[in-house]
Amino acid sequence: MEAADIVLMKDDLFDVVVALDLSKVAFRRVKINFFWAFIYNIILMPIAAGVLYPWTGFKLNPLLAAVAMASSSICVISSALLLNRYKKPSYHS
């Protein structure tokens, strides 16, 4: 049994171009979200674990760490929602 990678719902082949363009835009957004989540975790996770405490005496309140983690998730979700602004490439016949 075989399956199609793209299923056209109309008889317009330009929809294949749109699907490929949308997939590039979505993958770019995934990479951006991954980058920022990675940077966030590299910087703030050690601080939340108390790495700075021996030198500076700074301890992050667990409540603030939870708020920071939730706001990180909200930023990633908001960034992903920018895909709703996707504009189809123009069709020139």
PDB file of C-alpha atoms in Angstrom:
ATOM      1  CA  MET A   1       0.000   0.000   0.000  1.00  0.00           C
ATOM      2  CA  GLU A   2       1.265   3.461  -0.870  1.00  0.00           C
ATOM      3  CA  ALA A   3       0.375   6.858   0.507  1.00  0.00           C
ATOM      4  CA  ALA A   4       0.758  10.331  -0.916  1.00  0.00           C
ATOM      5  CA  ASP A   5       2.945  12.967   0.704  1.00  0.00           C
ATOM      6  CA  ILE A   6       0.555  15.696  -0.399  1.00  0.00           C
ATOM      7  CA  VAL A   7      -3.143  15.286  -1.119  1.00  0.00           C
ATOM      8  CA  LEU A   8      -4.765  17.892  -3.346  1.00  0.00           C
ATOM      9  CA  MET A   9      -8.320  18.805  -2.389  1.00  0.00           C
ATOM     10  CA  LYS A  10      -8.863  20.855  -5.580  1.00  0.00           C
ATOM     11  CA  ASP A  11      -7.726  20.395  -9.159  1.00  0.00           C
ATOM     12  CA  ASP A  12      -5.118  23.183  -8.949  1.00  0.00           C
ATOM     13  CA  LEU A  13      -1.484  22.058  -9.126  1.00  0.00           C
ATOM     14  CA  PHE A  14      -0.394  25.397  -7.694  1.00  0.00           C
ATOM     15  CA  ASP A  15      -1.510  24.033  -4.314  1.00  0.00           C
ATOM     16  CA  VAL A  16       1.576  21.787  -4.383  1.00  0.00           C
ATOM     17  CA  VAL A  17       3.750  24.902  -4.574  1.00  0.00           C
ATOM     18  CA  VAL A  18       1.783  26.456  -1.715  1.00  0.00           C
ATOM     19  CA  ALA A  19       2.147  23.289   0.395  1.00  0.00           C
ATOM     20  CA  LEU A  20       5.908  23.170  -0.162  1.00  0.00           C
ATOM     21  CA  ASP A  21       6.285  26.873   0.645  1.00  0.00           C
ATOM     22  CA  LEU A  22       4.175  26.515   3.788  1.00  0.00           C
ATOM     23  CA  SER A  23       6.288  23.559   4.903  1.00  0.00           C
ATOM     24  CA  LYS A  24       9.476  25.641   4.501  1.00  0.00           C
ATOM     25  CA  VAL A  25       7.959  28.492   6.521  1.00  0.00           C
ATOM     26  CA  ALA A  26       6.749  26.110   9.246  1.00  0.00           C
ATOM     27  CA  PHE A  27      10.113  24.343   9.477  1.00  0.00           C
ATOM     28  CA  ARG A  28      11.888  27.703   9.747  1.00  0.00           C
ATOM     29  CA  ARG A  29       9.538  28.637  12.613  1.00  0.00           C
ATOM     30  CA  VAL A  30      10.269  25.315  14.342  1.00  0.00           C
ATOM     31  CA  LYS A  31      14.003  26.008  14.114  1.00  0.00           C
ATOM     32  CA  ILE A  32      13.540  29.525  15.544  1.00  0.00           C
ATOM     33  CA  ASN A  33      11.430  28.189  18.427  1.00  0.00           C
ATOM     34  CA  PHE A  34      13.957  25.428  19.121  1.00  0.00           C
ATOM     35  CA  PHE A  35      16.823  27.927  19.136  1.00  0.00           C
ATOM     36  CA  TRP A  36      15.171  30.258  21.653  1.00  0.00           C
ATOM     37  CA  ALA A  37      14.001  27.410  23.886  1.00  0.00           C
ATOM     38  CA  PHE A  38      17.536  25.991  23.843  1.00  0.00           C
ATOM     39  CA  ILE A  39      19.084  29.360  24.728  1.00  0.00           C
ATOM     40  CA  TYR A  40      16.547  29.828  27.515  1.00  0.00           C
ATOM     41  CA  ASN A  41      17.334  26.411  28.972  1.00  0.00           C
ATOM     42  CA  ILE A  42      21.098  26.897  28.681  1.00  0.00           C
ATOM     43  CA  ILE A  43      20.938  30.205  30.576  1.00  0.00           C
ATOM     44  CA  LEU A  44      18.126  29.886  33.098  1.00  0.00           C
ATOM     45  CA  MET A  45      18.163  26.213  34.080  1.00  0.00           C
ATOM     46  CA  PRO A  46      21.576  26.460  35.797  1.00  0.00           C
ATOM     47  CA  ILE A  47      20.455  29.646  37.549  1.00  0.00           C
ATOM     48  CA  ALA A  48      17.306  27.897  38.769  1.00  0.00           C
ATOM     49  CA  ALA A  49      19.474  24.987  39.950  1.00  0.00           C
ATOM     50  CA  GLY A  50      21.545  27.373  42.084  1.00  0.00           C
ATOM     51  CA  VAL A  51      24.839  27.499  40.191  1.00  0.00           C
ATOM     52  CA  LEU A  52      25.323  31.173  41.077  1.00  0.00           C
ATOM     53  CA  TYR A  53      24.630  30.675  44.786  1.00  0.00           C
ATOM     54  CA  PRO A  54      28.227  29.862  45.924  1.00  0.00           C
ATOM     55  CA  TRP A  55      29.630  33.049  44.350  1.00  0.00           C
ATOM     56  CA  THR A  56      26.822  35.575  44.544  1.00  0.00           C
ATOM     57  CA  GLY A  57      24.440  34.158  47.129  1.00  0.00           C
ATOM     58  CA  PHE A  58      21.648  34.457  44.546  1.00  0.00           C
ATOM     59  CA  LYS A  59      18.930  31.815  44.696  1.00  0.00           C
ATOM     60  CA  LEU A  60      16.005  31.861  42.310  1.00  0.00           C
ATOM     61  CA  ASN A  61      12.670  31.480  44.015  1.00  0.00           C
ATOM     62  CA  PRO A  62      10.980  28.290  42.694  1.00  0.00           C
ATOM     63  CA  LEU A  63       7.813  30.279  42.020  1.00  0.00           C
ATOM     64  CA  LEU A  64       9.753  32.678  39.791  1.00  0.00           C
ATOM     65  CA  ALA A  65      11.421  29.758  38.034  1.00  0.00           C
ATOM     66  CA  ALA A  66       7.999  28.255  37.318  1.00  0.00           C
ATOM     67  CA  VAL A  67       6.716  31.590  35.997  1.00  0.00           C
ATOM     68  CA  ALA A  68       9.797  31.929  33.782  1.00  0.00           C
ATOM     69  CA  MET A  69       9.284  28.417  32.398  1.00  0.00           C
ATOM     70  CA  ALA A  70       5.605  29.097  31.718  1.00  0.00           C
ATOM     71  CA  SER A  71       6.418  32.389  29.991  1.00  0.00           C
ATOM     72  CA  SER A  72       8.984  30.576  27.849  1.00  0.00           C
ATOM     73  CA  SER A  73       6.258  28.179  26.725  1.00  0.00           C
ATOM     74  CA  ILE A  74       3.907  31.073  26.027  1.00  0.00           C
ATOM     75  CA  CYS A  75       6.583  32.735  23.882  1.00  0.00           C
ATOM     76  CA  VAL A  76       7.083  29.552  21.850  1.00  0.00           C
ATOM     77  CA  ILE A  77       3.327  29.129  21.355  1.00  0.00           C
ATOM     78  CA  SER A  78       2.936  32.783  20.372  1.00  0.00           C
ATOM     79  CA  SER A  79       5.757  32.426  17.891  1.00  0.00           C
ATOM     80  CA  ALA A  80       4.126  29.345  16.394  1.00  0.00           C
ATOM     81  CA  LEU A  81       0.835  31.221  16.071  1.00  0.00           C
ATOM     82  CA  LEU A  82       2.569  33.627  13.695  1.00  0.00           C
ATOM     83  CA  LEU A  83       2.049  30.930  11.063  1.00  0.00           C
ATOM     84  CA  ASN A  84      -1.552  32.142  10.909  1.00  0.00           C
ATOM     85  CA  ARG A  85      -0.196  35.195   9.072  1.00  0.00           C
ATOM     86  CA  TYR A  86       1.131  33.019   6.253  1.00  0.00           C
ATOM     87  CA  LYS A  87       0.495  34.468   2.796  1.00  0.00           C
ATOM     88  CA  LYS A  88       0.423  32.190  -0.213  1.00  0.00           C
ATOM     89  CA  PRO A  89       3.030  32.866  -2.905  1.00  0.00           C
ATOM     90  CA  SER A  90       1.609  34.744  -5.857  1.00  0.00           C
ATOM     91  CA  TYR A  91       0.516  32.813  -8.925  1.00  0.00           C
ATOM     92  CA  HIS A  92       1.664  34.161 -12.297  1.00  0.00           C
ATOM     93  CA  SER A  93       0.267  32.263 -15.259  1.00  0.00           C
TER      94      SER A  93
END
